């Protein structure tokens, strides 16, 4: 089978055009459950969590670096932090949230802020059990809050493209399919 199909998508020239040469208006795409965007492109004015019209629509920054970098933590936390700050890539987009998800996010932020309270309470009571329970409650509230307050999950950000998960399928449906090859 070696038939030439003139209607088939081109197989080779499918890499995204370089950023400076892409004059098109399309800057956001979907690919499966991923949202892809130019690193400075604004997302549609809909909630990224549920696809409802956004009431909170503002510029937000997201960062990503290669997961291999986490190995540096084993070496030295400070080395990791310095290297991560240098090599991390940034995506910056106008991102929408509806009133419900804006409120939900505020509650997660509040939970993270309040997480030291059970820790302090447990240590003030000065028994082994309260200190242990206080520490556990602190960790659960802190990480639950930090994870819950995230708006987008950066999967990969390069100079050319930012890829995010955790986006509402209803928002993704509004975007054109990503026409290029993913590396
Ligand atoms: Zn929403």
PDB file of C-alpha atoms and ligand atoms in Angstrom:
ATOM      1  CA  UNK A   1       0.000   0.000   0.000  1.00  0.00           C
ATOM      2  CA  UNK A   2       1.763   3.075  -1.191  1.00  0.00           C
ATOM      3  CA  UNK A   3      -1.072   5.213  -2.498  1.00  0.00           C
ATOM      4  CA  UNK A   4      -0.676   8.949  -2.483  1.00  0.00           C
ATOM      5  CA  UNK A   5      -3.502  10.726  -0.714  1.00  0.00           C
ATOM      6  CA  UNK A   6      -3.507  14.434  -1.542  1.00  0.00           C
ATOM      7  CA  UNK A   7      -6.003  15.098   1.232  1.00  0.00           C
ATOM      8  CA  UNK A   8      -3.968  13.567   4.044  1.00  0.00           C
ATOM      9  CA  UNK A   9      -2.504  15.894   6.635  1.00  0.00           C
ATOM     10  CA  UNK A  10       1.111  16.662   5.799  1.00  0.00           C
ATOM     11  CA  UNK A  11       3.375  14.312   7.687  1.00  0.00           C
ATOM     12  CA  UNK A  12       6.596  16.292   7.872  1.00  0.00           C
ATOM     13  CA  UNK A  13       5.820  20.020   7.945  1.00  0.00           C
ATOM     14  CA  UNK A  14       3.675  19.724  11.028  1.00  0.00           C
ATOM     15  CA  UNK A  15       5.883  21.369  13.608  1.00  0.00           C
ATOM     16  CA  UNK A  16       4.458  24.602  14.990  1.00  0.00           C
ATOM     17  CA  UNK A  17       5.752  27.713  13.235  1.00  0.00           C
ATOM     18  CA  UNK A  18       8.292  29.709  15.192  1.00  0.00           C
ATOM     19  CA  UNK A  19       6.699  32.190  17.546  1.00  0.00           C
ATOM     20  CA  UNK A  20       7.907  35.305  15.784  1.00  0.00           C
ATOM     21  CA  UNK A  21       6.689  34.052  12.394  1.00  0.00           C
ATOM     22  CA  UNK A  22       3.216  32.964  13.452  1.00  0.00           C
ATOM     23  CA  UNK A  23       1.007  35.868  12.571  1.00  0.00           C
ATOM     24  CA  UNK A  24      -2.185  33.854  12.940  1.00  0.00           C
ATOM     25  CA  UNK A  25      -4.891  34.620  15.436  1.00  0.00           C
ATOM     26  CA  UNK A  26      -4.951  31.086  16.758  1.00  0.00           C
ATOM     27  CA  UNK A  27      -2.942  30.940  19.941  1.00  0.00           C
ATOM     28  CA  UNK A  28      -4.832  28.320  21.956  1.00  0.00           C
ATOM     29  CA  UNK A  29      -5.600  24.759  21.061  1.00  0.00           C
ATOM     30  CA  UNK A  30      -6.803  21.511  22.543  1.00  0.00           C
ATOM     31  CA  UNK A  31      -5.213  18.112  22.170  1.00  0.00           C
ATOM     32  CA  UNK A  32      -7.021  15.347  24.000  1.00  0.00           C
ATOM     33  CA  UNK A  33      -7.461  16.603  27.554  1.00  0.00           C
ATOM     34  CA  UNK A  34      -4.603  19.089  27.252  1.00  0.00           C
ATOM     35  CA  UNK A  35      -4.859  22.782  26.598  1.00  0.00           C
ATOM     36  CA  UNK A  36      -2.011  24.183  24.514  1.00  0.00           C
ATOM     37  CA  UNK A  37      -1.268  27.865  24.261  1.00  0.00           C
ATOM     38  CA  UNK A  38       1.443  30.208  23.157  1.00  0.00           C
ATOM     39  CA  UNK A  39       3.301  31.161  26.346  1.00  0.00           C
ATOM     40  CA  UNK A  40       1.905  34.712  26.279  1.00  0.00           C
ATOM     41  CA  UNK A  41      -1.501  33.947  24.762  1.00  0.00           C
ATOM     42  CA  UNK A  42      -4.726  34.774  26.553  1.00  0.00           C
ATOM     43  CA  UNK A  43      -7.249  31.992  27.103  1.00  0.00           C
ATOM     44  CA  UNK A  44     -10.932  32.376  26.204  1.00  0.00           C
ATOM     45  CA  UNK A  45     -13.033  34.323  28.691  1.00  0.00           C
ATOM     46  CA  UNK A  46     -14.526  31.214  30.271  1.00  0.00           C
ATOM     47  CA  UNK A  47     -13.867  29.409  33.533  1.00  0.00           C
ATOM     48  CA  UNK A  48     -11.044  26.911  33.003  1.00  0.00           C
ATOM     49  CA  UNK A  49     -12.597  24.617  35.610  1.00  0.00           C
ATOM     50  CA  UNK A  50     -16.133  24.323  34.225  1.00  0.00           C
ATOM     51  CA  UNK A  51     -16.428  26.342  31.005  1.00  0.00           C
ATOM     52  CA  UNK A  52     -19.015  28.796  32.358  1.00  0.00           C
ATOM     53  CA  UNK A  53     -18.511  32.502  31.516  1.00  0.00           C
ATOM     54  CA  UNK A  54     -15.738  33.948  33.693  1.00  0.00           C
ATOM     55  CA  UNK A  55     -16.245  36.731  36.221  1.00  0.00           C
ATOM     56  CA  UNK A  56     -12.615  36.654  37.294  1.00  0.00           C
ATOM     57  CA  UNK A  57     -10.434  37.071  34.205  1.00  0.00           C
ATOM     58  CA  UNK A  58      -6.902  38.202  34.832  1.00  0.00           C
ATOM     59  CA  UNK A  59      -3.280  37.722  33.901  1.00  0.00           C
ATOM     60  CA  UNK A  60      -1.699  34.812  35.738  1.00  0.00           C
ATOM     61  CA  UNK A  61       1.721  33.230  35.531  1.00  0.00           C
ATOM     62  CA  UNK A  62       2.497  29.544  35.461  1.00  0.00           C
ATOM     63  CA  UNK A  63       5.860  27.895  35.733  1.00  0.00           C
ATOM     64  CA  UNK A  64       7.289  24.613  34.623  1.00  0.00           C
ATOM     65  CA  UNK A  65      10.664  22.900  34.594  1.00  0.00           C
ATOM     66  CA  UNK A  66      11.841  19.450  33.679  1.00  0.00           C
ATOM     67  CA  UNK A  67      10.820  16.947  36.383  1.00  0.00           C
ATOM     68  CA  UNK A  68      14.402  15.640  36.361  1.00  0.00           C
ATOM     69  CA  UNK A  69      15.359  18.763  38.233  1.00  0.00           C
ATOM     70  CA  UNK A  70      13.645  17.402  41.343  1.00  0.00           C
ATOM     71  CA  UNK A  71      16.587  14.988  41.647  1.00  0.00           C
ATOM     72  CA  UNK A  72      18.627  18.013  42.706  1.00  0.00           C
ATOM     73  CA  UNK A  73      16.531  18.186  45.879  1.00  0.00           C
ATOM     74  CA  UNK A  74      18.246  14.999  46.969  1.00  0.00           C
ATOM     75  CA  UNK A  75      21.544  16.815  46.557  1.00  0.00           C
ATOM     76  CA  UNK A  76      20.670  20.122  48.124  1.00  0.00           C
ATOM     77  CA  UNK A  77      17.431  22.041  48.485  1.00  0.00           C
ATOM     78  CA  UNK A  78      19.174  25.374  47.911  1.00  0.00           C
ATOM     79  CA  UNK A  79      20.866  24.161  44.711  1.00  0.00           C
ATOM     80  CA  UNK A  80      17.504  22.950  43.458  1.00  0.00           C
ATOM     81  CA  UNK A  81      15.802  26.268  44.192  1.00  0.00           C
ATOM     82  CA  UNK A  82      18.522  28.320  42.498  1.00  0.00           C
ATOM     83  CA  UNK A  83      18.641  26.114  39.386  1.00  0.00           C
ATOM     84  CA  UNK A  84      14.837  25.906  39.192  1.00  0.00           C
ATOM     85  CA  UNK A  85      14.531  29.704  39.330  1.00  0.00           C
ATOM     86  CA  UNK A  86      17.025  30.012  36.481  1.00  0.00           C
ATOM     87  CA  UNK A  87      15.762  27.339  34.105  1.00  0.00           C
ATOM     88  CA  UNK A  88      12.008  27.439  34.732  1.00  0.00           C
ATOM     89  CA  UNK A  89       9.807  28.516  31.847  1.00  0.00           C
ATOM     90  CA  UNK A  90       6.912  30.892  32.242  1.00  0.00           C
ATOM     91  CA  UNK A  91       3.513  30.997  30.604  1.00  0.00           C
ATOM     92  CA  UNK A  92       1.449  34.102  31.229  1.00  0.00           C
ATOM     93  CA  UNK A  93      -2.178  34.227  30.202  1.00  0.00           C
ATOM     94  CA  UNK A  94      -5.427  35.969  30.920  1.00  0.00           C
ATOM     95  CA  UNK A  95      -7.262  33.106  32.603  1.00  0.00           C
ATOM     96  CA  UNK A  96     -10.926  32.977  33.503  1.00  0.00           C
ATOM     97  CA  UNK A  97     -12.714  31.695  36.608  1.00  0.00           C
ATOM     98  CA  UNK A  98     -16.469  31.760  37.270  1.00  0.00           C
ATOM     99  CA  UNK A  99     -17.799  33.068  40.590  1.00  0.00           C
ATOM    100  CA  UNK A 100     -18.203  29.549  42.000  1.00  0.00           C
ATOM    101  CA  UNK A 101     -14.652  28.501  41.209  1.00  0.00           C
ATOM    102  CA  UNK A 102     -13.264  31.842  42.305  1.00  0.00           C
ATOM    103  CA  UNK A 103     -14.942  31.257  45.691  1.00  0.00           C
ATOM    104  CA  UNK A 104     -13.738  27.667  45.852  1.00  0.00           C
ATOM    105  CA  UNK A 105     -10.191  28.804  45.151  1.00  0.00           C
ATOM    106  CA  UNK A 106     -10.383  31.430  47.915  1.00  0.00           C
ATOM    107  CA  UNK A 107     -11.413  28.725  50.385  1.00  0.00           C
ATOM    108  CA  UNK A 108      -8.392  26.609  49.409  1.00  0.00           C
ATOM    109  CA  UNK A 109      -6.114  29.638  49.853  1.00  0.00           C
ATOM    110  CA  UNK A 110      -7.685  30.305  53.254  1.00  0.00           C
ATOM    111  CA  UNK A 111      -7.135  26.678  54.256  1.00  0.00           C
ATOM    112  CA  UNK A 112      -3.429  26.907  53.350  1.00  0.00           C
ATOM    113  CA  UNK A 113      -3.103  30.170  55.312  1.00  0.00           C
ATOM    114  CA  UNK A 114      -4.829  28.691  58.356  1.00  0.00           C
ATOM    115  CA  UNK A 115      -2.828  25.461  58.284  1.00  0.00           C
ATOM    116  CA  UNK A 116      -0.306  26.624  60.957  1.00  0.00           C
ATOM    117  CA  UNK A 117      -3.140  27.048  63.494  1.00  0.00           C
ATOM    118  CA  UNK A 118      -3.592  23.355  64.418  1.00  0.00           C
ATOM    119  CA  UNK A 119       0.194  23.060  64.518  1.00  0.00           C
ATOM    120  CA  UNK A 120       0.505  25.890  67.005  1.00  0.00           C
ATOM    121  CA  UNK A 121      -2.499  24.634  68.996  1.00  0.00           C
ATOM    122  CA  UNK A 122      -1.069  21.129  69.206  1.00  0.00           C
ATOM    123  CA  UNK A 123       2.278  22.381  70.451  1.00  0.00           C
ATOM    124  CA  UNK A 124       0.709  24.770  72.959  1.00  0.00           C
ATOM    125  CA  UNK A 125      -1.140  21.855  74.586  1.00  0.00           C
ATOM    126  CA  UNK A 126       2.273  20.144  74.855  1.00  0.00           C
ATOM    127  CA  UNK A 127       1.216  16.518  74.745  1.00  0.00           C
ATOM    128  CA  UNK A 128       2.640  14.006  72.309  1.00  0.00           C
ATOM    129  CA  UNK A 129      -0.791  13.244  70.885  1.00  0.00           C
ATOM    130  CA  UNK A 130      -1.821  16.874  70.284  1.00  0.00           C
ATOM    131  CA  UNK A 131       1.574  17.682  68.737  1.00  0.00           C
ATOM    132  CA  UNK A 132       1.266  14.713  66.395  1.00  0.00           C
ATOM    133  CA  UNK A 133      -2.351  15.510  65.464  1.00  0.00           C
ATOM    134  CA  UNK A 134      -1.515  19.188  65.048  1.00  0.00           C
ATOM    135  CA  UNK A 135       1.379  18.365  62.726  1.00  0.00           C
ATOM    136  CA  UNK A 136      -0.777  16.008  60.674  1.00  0.00           C
ATOM    137  CA  UNK A 137      -3.588  18.561  60.374  1.00  0.00           C
ATOM    138  CA  UNK A 138      -1.027  21.207  59.365  1.00  0.00           C
ATOM    139  CA  UNK A 139       0.387  19.077  56.545  1.00  0.00           C
ATOM    140  CA  UNK A 140      -3.038  17.974  55.267  1.00  0.00           C
ATOM    141  CA  UNK A 141      -4.445  21.518  55.285  1.00  0.00           C
ATOM    142  CA  UNK A 142      -1.306  22.999  53.729  1.00  0.00           C
ATOM    143  CA  UNK A 143      -1.012  20.559  50.817  1.00  0.00           C
ATOM    144  CA  UNK A 144      -4.759  20.219  50.265  1.00  0.00           C
ATOM    145  CA  UNK A 145      -4.936  24.009  50.087  1.00  0.00           C
ATOM    146  CA  UNK A 146      -1.884  24.364  47.830  1.00  0.00           C
ATOM    147  CA  UNK A 147      -3.100  21.683  45.422  1.00  0.00           C
ATOM    148  CA  UNK A 148      -6.690  22.938  45.442  1.00  0.00           C
ATOM    149  CA  UNK A 149      -5.754  26.554  44.723  1.00  0.00           C
ATOM    150  CA  UNK A 150      -3.951  25.683  41.503  1.00  0.00           C
ATOM    151  CA  UNK A 151      -5.750  27.048  38.449  1.00  0.00           C
ATOM    152  CA  UNK A 152      -3.947  25.180  35.682  1.00  0.00           C
ATOM    153  CA  UNK A 153      -1.555  22.258  35.891  1.00  0.00           C
ATOM    154  CA  UNK A 154       1.468  23.051  33.726  1.00  0.00           C
ATOM    155  CA  UNK A 155       2.548  19.858  31.976  1.00  0.00           C
ATOM    156  CA  UNK A 156       5.299  21.460  29.946  1.00  0.00           C
ATOM    157  CA  UNK A 157       6.284  24.986  29.021  1.00  0.00           C
ATOM    158  CA  UNK A 158       8.848  25.764  26.369  1.00  0.00           C
ATOM    159  CA  UNK A 159       9.762  28.970  24.591  1.00  0.00           C
ATOM    160  CA  UNK A 160       7.162  28.128  21.939  1.00  0.00           C
ATOM    161  CA  UNK A 161       4.334  26.402  23.720  1.00  0.00           C
ATOM    162  CA  UNK A 162       2.707  25.949  27.103  1.00  0.00           C
ATOM    163  CA  UNK A 163       0.749  22.759  27.814  1.00  0.00           C
ATOM    164  CA  UNK A 164      -1.750  22.575  30.667  1.00  0.00           C
ATOM    165  CA  UNK A 165      -3.944  19.904  32.157  1.00  0.00           C
ATOM    166  CA  UNK A 166      -6.848  20.244  34.548  1.00  0.00           C
ATOM    167  CA  UNK A 167      -8.918  22.262  32.069  1.00  0.00           C
ATOM    168  CA  UNK A 168     -12.676  21.872  31.731  1.00  0.00           C
ATOM    169  CA  UNK A 169     -13.662  19.839  28.647  1.00  0.00           C
ATOM    170  CA  UNK A 170     -16.335  22.478  28.000  1.00  0.00           C
ATOM    171  CA  UNK A 171     -13.632  25.108  27.609  1.00  0.00           C
ATOM    172  CA  UNK A 172     -11.487  22.780  25.499  1.00  0.00           C
ATOM    173  CA  UNK A 173     -14.435  22.234  23.152  1.00  0.00           C
ATOM    174  CA  UNK A 174     -14.305  25.906  22.276  1.00  0.00           C
ATOM    175  CA  UNK A 175     -10.727  25.654  21.051  1.00  0.00           C
ATOM    176  CA  UNK A 176      -9.476  24.416  17.695  1.00  0.00           C
ATOM    177  CA  UNK A 177      -7.661  21.109  17.657  1.00  0.00           C
ATOM    178  CA  UNK A 178      -3.873  21.505  17.800  1.00  0.00           C
ATOM    179  CA  UNK A 179      -2.827  20.953  14.175  1.00  0.00           C
ATOM    180  CA  UNK A 180       0.878  20.386  14.699  1.00  0.00           C
ATOM    181  CA  UNK A 181       2.988  17.512  15.888  1.00  0.00           C
ATOM    182  CA  UNK A 182       3.672  17.305  19.619  1.00  0.00           C
ATOM    183  CA  UNK A 183       7.289  16.547  20.426  1.00  0.00           C
TER     184      UNK A 183
HETATM  185 ZN1  LIG B   1     -16.198  27.530  37.017  1.00  0.00          ZN
END
